[in-house]
PDB file of C-alpha atoms in Angstrom:
ATOM      1  CA  MET A  14     -30.570  36.557  62.335  1.00 67.00           C
ATOM      2  CA  ARG A  15     -27.606  35.799  64.409  1.00 76.00           C
ATOM      3  CA  ARG A  16     -27.446  39.313  65.822  1.00 80.00           C
ATOM      4  CA  ASN A  17     -30.986  39.273  66.751  1.00 85.00           C
ATOM      5  CA  SER A  18     -30.295  36.027  68.505  1.00 87.00           C
ATOM      6  CA  LEU A  19     -27.366  37.278  70.384  1.00 90.00           C
ATOM      7  CA  PHE A  20     -29.252  40.603  71.337  1.00 91.00           C
ATOM      8  CA  LEU A  21     -32.315  38.461  72.711  1.00 85.00           C
ATOM      9  CA  ALA A  22     -30.129  36.075  74.720  1.00 89.00           C
ATOM     10  CA  ALA A  23     -28.143  39.220  76.339  1.00 91.00           C
ATOM     11  CA  LEU A  24     -31.597  40.953  77.034  1.00 88.00           C
ATOM     12  CA  ALA A  25     -32.699  37.654  78.738  1.00 85.00           C
ATOM     13  CA  LEU A  26     -29.547  37.407  80.840  1.00 88.00           C
ATOM     14  CA  LEU A  27     -30.038  40.963  81.857  1.00 89.00           C
ATOM     15  CA  LEU A  28     -33.604  40.584  82.850  1.00 84.00           C
ATOM     16  CA  TRP A  29     -32.850  37.328  84.869  1.00 82.00           C
ATOM     17  CA  SER A  30     -30.000  39.052  86.802  1.00 84.00           C
ATOM     18  CA  PHE A  31     -32.375  41.614  87.827  1.00 86.00           C
ATOM     19  CA  LEU A  32     -35.058  39.227  88.970  1.00 84.00           C
ATOM     20  CA  ALA A  33     -34.148  39.198  92.644  1.00 84.00           C
ATOM     21  CA  TYR A  34     -33.738  43.017  92.736  1.00 86.00           C
ATOM     22  CA  LEU A  35     -37.017  43.772  90.972  1.00 85.00           C
ATOM     23  CA  GLY A  36     -38.833  41.002  92.969  1.00 83.00           C
ATOM     24  CA  SER A  37     -37.844  42.520  96.221  1.00 84.00           C
ATOM     25  CA  ASN A  38     -38.504  46.293  95.248  1.00 88.00           C
ATOM     26  CA  LEU A  39     -41.980  44.978  94.177  1.00 88.00           C
ATOM     27  CA  SER A  40     -42.722  43.021  97.206  1.00 85.00           C
ATOM     28  CA  HIS A  41     -45.487  45.363  98.101  1.00 88.00           C
ATOM     29  CA  LEU A  42     -47.584  43.775  95.259  1.00 90.00           C
ATOM     30  CA  PRO A  43     -49.182  40.349  95.783  1.00 92.00           C
ATOM     31  CA  PRO A  44     -47.143  37.659  94.414  1.00 90.00           C
ATOM     32  CA  PHE A  45     -50.129  36.353  92.015  1.00 91.00           C
ATOM     33  CA  LEU A  46     -50.625  39.811  90.475  1.00 93.00           C
ATOM     34  CA  LEU A  47     -46.695  40.225  89.916  1.00 90.00           C
ATOM     35  CA  VAL A  48     -46.481  36.743  88.258  1.00 91.00           C
ATOM     36  CA  GLY A  49     -49.526  37.406  86.283  1.00 91.00           C
ATOM     37  CA  ILE A  50     -48.286  40.590  84.865  1.00 91.00           C
ATOM     38  CA  SER A  51     -44.948  39.271  84.309  1.00 87.00           C
ATOM     39  CA  LEU A  52     -46.175  36.193  82.089  1.00 89.00           C
ATOM     40  CA  SER A  53     -48.726  38.347  80.440  1.00 91.00           C
ATOM     41  CA  ILE A  54     -46.029  40.587  79.084  1.00 89.00           C
ATOM     42  CA  GLY A  55     -43.987  37.586  77.946  1.00 85.00           C
ATOM     43  CA  GLY A  56     -46.866  35.765  76.454  1.00 87.00           C
ATOM     44  CA  ILE A  57     -47.880  38.984  74.633  1.00 92.00           C
ATOM     45  CA  LEU A  58     -44.439  39.555  73.371  1.00 86.00           C
ATOM     46  CA  SER A  59     -44.294  35.811  71.914  1.00 86.00           C
ATOM     47  CA  LEU A  60     -47.776  35.955  70.254  1.00 88.00           C
ATOM     48  CA  GLY A  61     -45.923  36.550  66.922  1.00 86.00           C
ATOM     49  CA  GLN A  62     -44.242  33.025  67.307  1.00 85.00           C
ATOM     50  CA  VAL A  63     -47.339  31.039  67.944  1.00 84.00           C
ATOM     51  CA  THR A  64     -47.456  29.381  64.509  1.00 86.00           C
ATOM     52  CA  ARG A  65     -43.828  27.952  65.204  1.00 87.00           C
ATOM     53  CA  TRP A  66     -44.567  26.290  68.524  1.00 83.00           C
ATOM     54  CA  ARG A  67     -44.216  22.461  68.140  1.00 88.00           C
ATOM     55  CA  VAL A  68     -45.791  21.320  71.612  1.00 89.00           C
ATOM     56  CA  SER A  69     -48.838  19.417  72.501  1.00 90.00           C
ATOM     57  CA  ALA A  70     -51.356  21.477  74.647  1.00 88.00           C
ATOM     58  CA  LYS A  71     -50.510  19.136  77.615  1.00 91.00           C
ATOM     59  CA  THR A  72     -46.790  20.131  77.585  1.00 91.00           C
ATOM     60  CA  PHE A  73     -47.596  23.687  76.793  1.00 88.00           C
ATOM     61  CA  LEU A  74     -49.842  23.866  80.171  1.00 91.00           C
ATOM     62  CA  VAL A  75     -47.370  22.000  82.232  1.00 91.00           C
ATOM     63  CA  GLY A  76     -44.698  24.359  81.141  1.00 89.00           C
ATOM     64  CA  VAL A  77     -46.983  27.542  81.951  1.00 89.00           C
ATOM     65  CA  GLY A  78     -48.039  25.962  85.197  1.00 91.00           C
ATOM     66  CA  GLY A  79     -44.443  25.182  86.238  1.00 90.00           C
ATOM     67  CA  ILE A  80     -43.270  28.544  85.209  1.00 90.00           C
ATOM     68  CA  PHE A  81     -46.053  30.272  87.071  1.00 92.00           C
ATOM     69  CA  GLY A  82     -45.648  28.168  90.096  1.00 92.00           C
ATOM     70  CA  TYR A  83     -42.024  28.745  90.379  1.00 90.00           C
ATOM     71  CA  HIS A  84     -42.217  32.375  90.137  1.00 90.00           C
ATOM     72  CA  PHE A  85     -45.177  32.584  92.324  1.00 92.00           C
ATOM     73  CA  LEU A  86     -43.170  30.648  95.129  1.00 90.00           C
ATOM     74  CA  LEU A  87     -40.041  32.673  94.521  1.00 89.00           C
ATOM     75  CA  PHE A  88     -41.880  36.109  94.915  1.00 89.00           C
ATOM     76  CA  SER A  89     -43.739  34.737  97.877  1.00 90.00           C
ATOM     77  CA  ALA A  90     -40.121  33.895  99.429  1.00 89.00           C
ATOM     78  CA  PHE A  91     -39.008  37.362  98.636  1.00 87.00           C
ATOM     79  CA  ARG A  92     -41.817  38.914 100.758  1.00 88.00           C
ATOM     80  CA  ALA A  93     -41.284  36.227 103.699  1.00 87.00           C
ATOM     81  CA  ALA A  94     -37.491  36.077 104.040  1.00 84.00           C
ATOM     82  CA  PRO A  95     -34.409  38.247 103.247  1.00 85.00           C
ATOM     83  CA  VAL A  96     -33.721  38.439  99.629  1.00 85.00           C
ATOM     84  CA  VAL A  97     -30.148  37.011  99.874  1.00 82.00           C
ATOM     85  CA  GLU A  98     -31.372  33.910 101.794  1.00 82.00           C
ATOM     86  CA  ALA A  99     -34.418  33.239  99.533  1.00 85.00           C
ATOM     87  CA  ASN A 100     -32.263  33.663  96.501  1.00 84.00           C
ATOM     88  CA  LEU A 101     -29.609  31.149  97.752  1.00 81.00           C
ATOM     89  CA  ILE A 102     -32.023  28.509  98.554  1.00 82.00           C
ATOM     90  CA  ASN A 103     -33.790  29.182  95.072  1.00 84.00           C
ATOM     91  CA  TYR A 104     -30.349  28.631  93.686  1.00 82.00           C
ATOM     92  CA  LEU A 105     -29.796  25.307  95.121  1.00 83.00           C
ATOM     93  CA  TRP A 106     -31.522  23.518  92.295  1.00 82.00           C
ATOM     94  CA  PRO A 107     -28.294  22.734  90.370  1.00 82.00           C
ATOM     95  CA  LEU A 108     -26.873  20.976  93.355  1.00 83.00           C
ATOM     96  CA  LEU A 109     -30.168  18.880  93.882  1.00 82.00           C
ATOM     97  CA  LEU A 110     -30.037  18.262  90.082  1.00 82.00           C
ATOM     98  CA  VAL A 111     -26.777  16.788  90.499  1.00 80.00           C
ATOM     99  CA  LEU A 112     -27.670  14.640  93.542  1.00 82.00           C
ATOM    100  CA  MET A 113     -30.932  13.483  92.237  1.00 83.00           C
ATOM    101  CA  SER A 114     -29.997  12.630  88.558  1.00 83.00           C
ATOM    102  CA  PRO A 115     -29.172   9.009  89.392  1.00 82.00           C
ATOM    103  CA  ILE A 116     -32.957   8.517  90.536  1.00 80.00           C
ATOM    104  CA  PHE A 117     -33.871   9.361  86.772  1.00 81.00           C
ATOM    105  CA  LEU A 118     -30.852   8.506  84.809  1.00 81.00           C
ATOM    106  CA  ALA A 119     -29.478   5.097  85.533  1.00 79.00           C
ATOM    107  CA  ARG A 120     -26.287   5.201  83.671  1.00 83.00           C
ATOM    108  CA  HIS A 121     -25.203   8.200  85.718  1.00 81.00           C
ATOM    109  CA  PRO A 122     -24.339   6.697  89.181  1.00 85.00           C
ATOM    110  CA  LEU A 123     -23.843   9.019  91.946  1.00 83.00           C
ATOM    111  CA  ARG A 124     -20.199   8.974  92.949  1.00 84.00           C
ATOM    112  CA  LYS A 125     -18.282   9.844  95.996  1.00 85.00           C
ATOM    113  CA  ASN A 126     -17.201  13.442  94.654  1.00 84.00           C
ATOM    114  CA  HIS A 127     -20.796  14.364  93.805  1.00 83.00           C
ATOM    115  CA  VAL A 128     -21.717  13.626  97.585  1.00 83.00           C
ATOM    116  CA  ILE A 129     -18.887  15.486  98.992  1.00 84.00           C
ATOM    117  CA  GLY A 130     -19.607  18.533  96.675  1.00 83.00           C
ATOM    118  CA  GLY A 131     -23.396  18.259  97.647  1.00 83.00           C
ATOM    119  CA  VAL A 132     -22.711  18.126 101.392  1.00 83.00           C
ATOM    120  CA  MET A 133     -20.026  21.021 101.034  1.00 83.00           C
ATOM    121  CA  GLY A 134     -22.803  22.999  98.871  1.00 83.00           C
ATOM    122  CA  LEU A 135     -25.516  22.300 101.333  1.00 82.00           C
ATOM    123  CA  ALA A 136     -23.187  23.083 104.481  1.00 82.00           C
ATOM    124  CA  GLY A 137     -22.445  26.556 102.657  1.00 81.00           C
ATOM    125  CA  ALA A 138     -26.043  27.336 102.343  1.00 80.00           C
ATOM    126  CA  VAL A 139     -26.736  26.464 105.907  1.00 79.00           C
ATOM    127  CA  LEU A 140     -23.841  28.710 107.083  1.00 79.00           C
ATOM    128  CA  ILE A 141     -25.158  31.622 105.079  1.00 76.00           C
ATOM    129  CA  VAL A 142     -28.646  31.238 105.997  1.00 75.00           C
ATOM    130  CA  THR A 143     -28.026  30.814 109.764  1.00 77.00           C
ATOM    131  CA  GLY A 144     -25.330  33.590 109.799  1.00 76.00           C
ATOM    132  CA  GLY A 145     -22.758  31.152 110.686  1.00 73.00           C
ATOM    133  CA  HIS A 146     -24.569  30.013 113.877  1.00 71.00           C
ATOM    134  CA  ILE A 147     -25.089  26.224 113.703  1.00 68.00           C
ATOM    135  CA  ALA A 148     -27.033  24.747 116.715  1.00 63.00           C
ATOM    136  CA  LEU A 149     -24.579  22.992 119.079  1.00 52.00           C
ATOM    137  CA  ALA A 150     -26.570  19.855 118.941  1.00 53.00           C
ATOM    138  CA  VAL A 151     -25.387  19.260 115.453  1.00 57.00           C
ATOM    139  CA  CYS A 152     -21.500  19.103 116.541  1.00 58.00           C
ATOM    140  CA  PRO A 153     -21.680  16.330 118.755  1.00 60.00           C
ATOM    141  CA  ALA A 154     -23.523  13.973 116.060  1.00 62.00           C
ATOM    142  CA  ILE A 155     -21.010  14.934 113.560  1.00 62.00           C
ATOM    143  CA  CYS A 156     -17.982  14.337 115.753  1.00 58.00           C
ATOM    144  CA  LEU A 157     -19.686  10.726 116.882  1.00 58.00           C
ATOM    145  CA  HIS A 158     -20.134   9.835 113.087  1.00 60.00           C
ATOM    146  CA  PHE A 159     -16.390  10.599 112.259  1.00 58.00           C
ATOM    147  CA  GLY A 160     -15.076   9.112 115.469  1.00 57.00           C
ATOM    148  CA  LEU A 161     -16.989   5.934 114.632  1.00 58.00           C
ATOM    149  CA  ARG A 162     -15.347   5.868 111.140  1.00 59.00           C
ATOM    150  CA  SER A 163     -11.851   6.495 111.953  1.00 53.00           C
ATOM    151  CA  PRO A 164      -9.540   3.616 112.470  1.00 56.00           C
ATOM    152  CA  GLY A 165      -8.916   4.339 115.956  1.00 50.00           C
ATOM    153  CA  PRO A 166      -5.675   5.522 117.712  1.00 52.00           C
ATOM    154  CA  ALA A 167      -2.492   4.580 116.277  1.00 49.00           C
ATOM    155  CA  THR A 168      -0.443   2.212 118.161  1.00 47.00           C
ATOM    156  CA  ARG A 169       3.080   2.310 118.853  1.00 46.00           C
ATOM    157  CA  SER A 170       5.405  -0.514 118.402  1.00 44.00           C
TER     158      SER A 170
END
């Protein structure tokens, strides 16, 4: 049983690692069809486990709808933008999860290091998506912000 579980976990990781590659190579297919075929294959493979599912119909429908919507938007993004940039934006979810966790988890406050890490992660994503060309209109605003926060020029005695 343990070997079977490890094999299935490794197979899932292998398939997940090829998602962007396969999604971009199959971009000539409509995203709705691509997601439908993918989820149908997964659904057919899991039919033997239906009796073990312990979720309500509402939870099941929300889960399937969420997975369908996520992949539909991801495959649509692969058609509309370069794959690297679309995948980079796709994988901002862990960063957003950390930054938005205080909204849902009252005992986990947003700390300074979370904000600094979040800003750095978003700045890195912006640099990659823009190819390192950030509009010059942003620079004066950033300089003004840090200039107003500085203690001022040091005075000599």
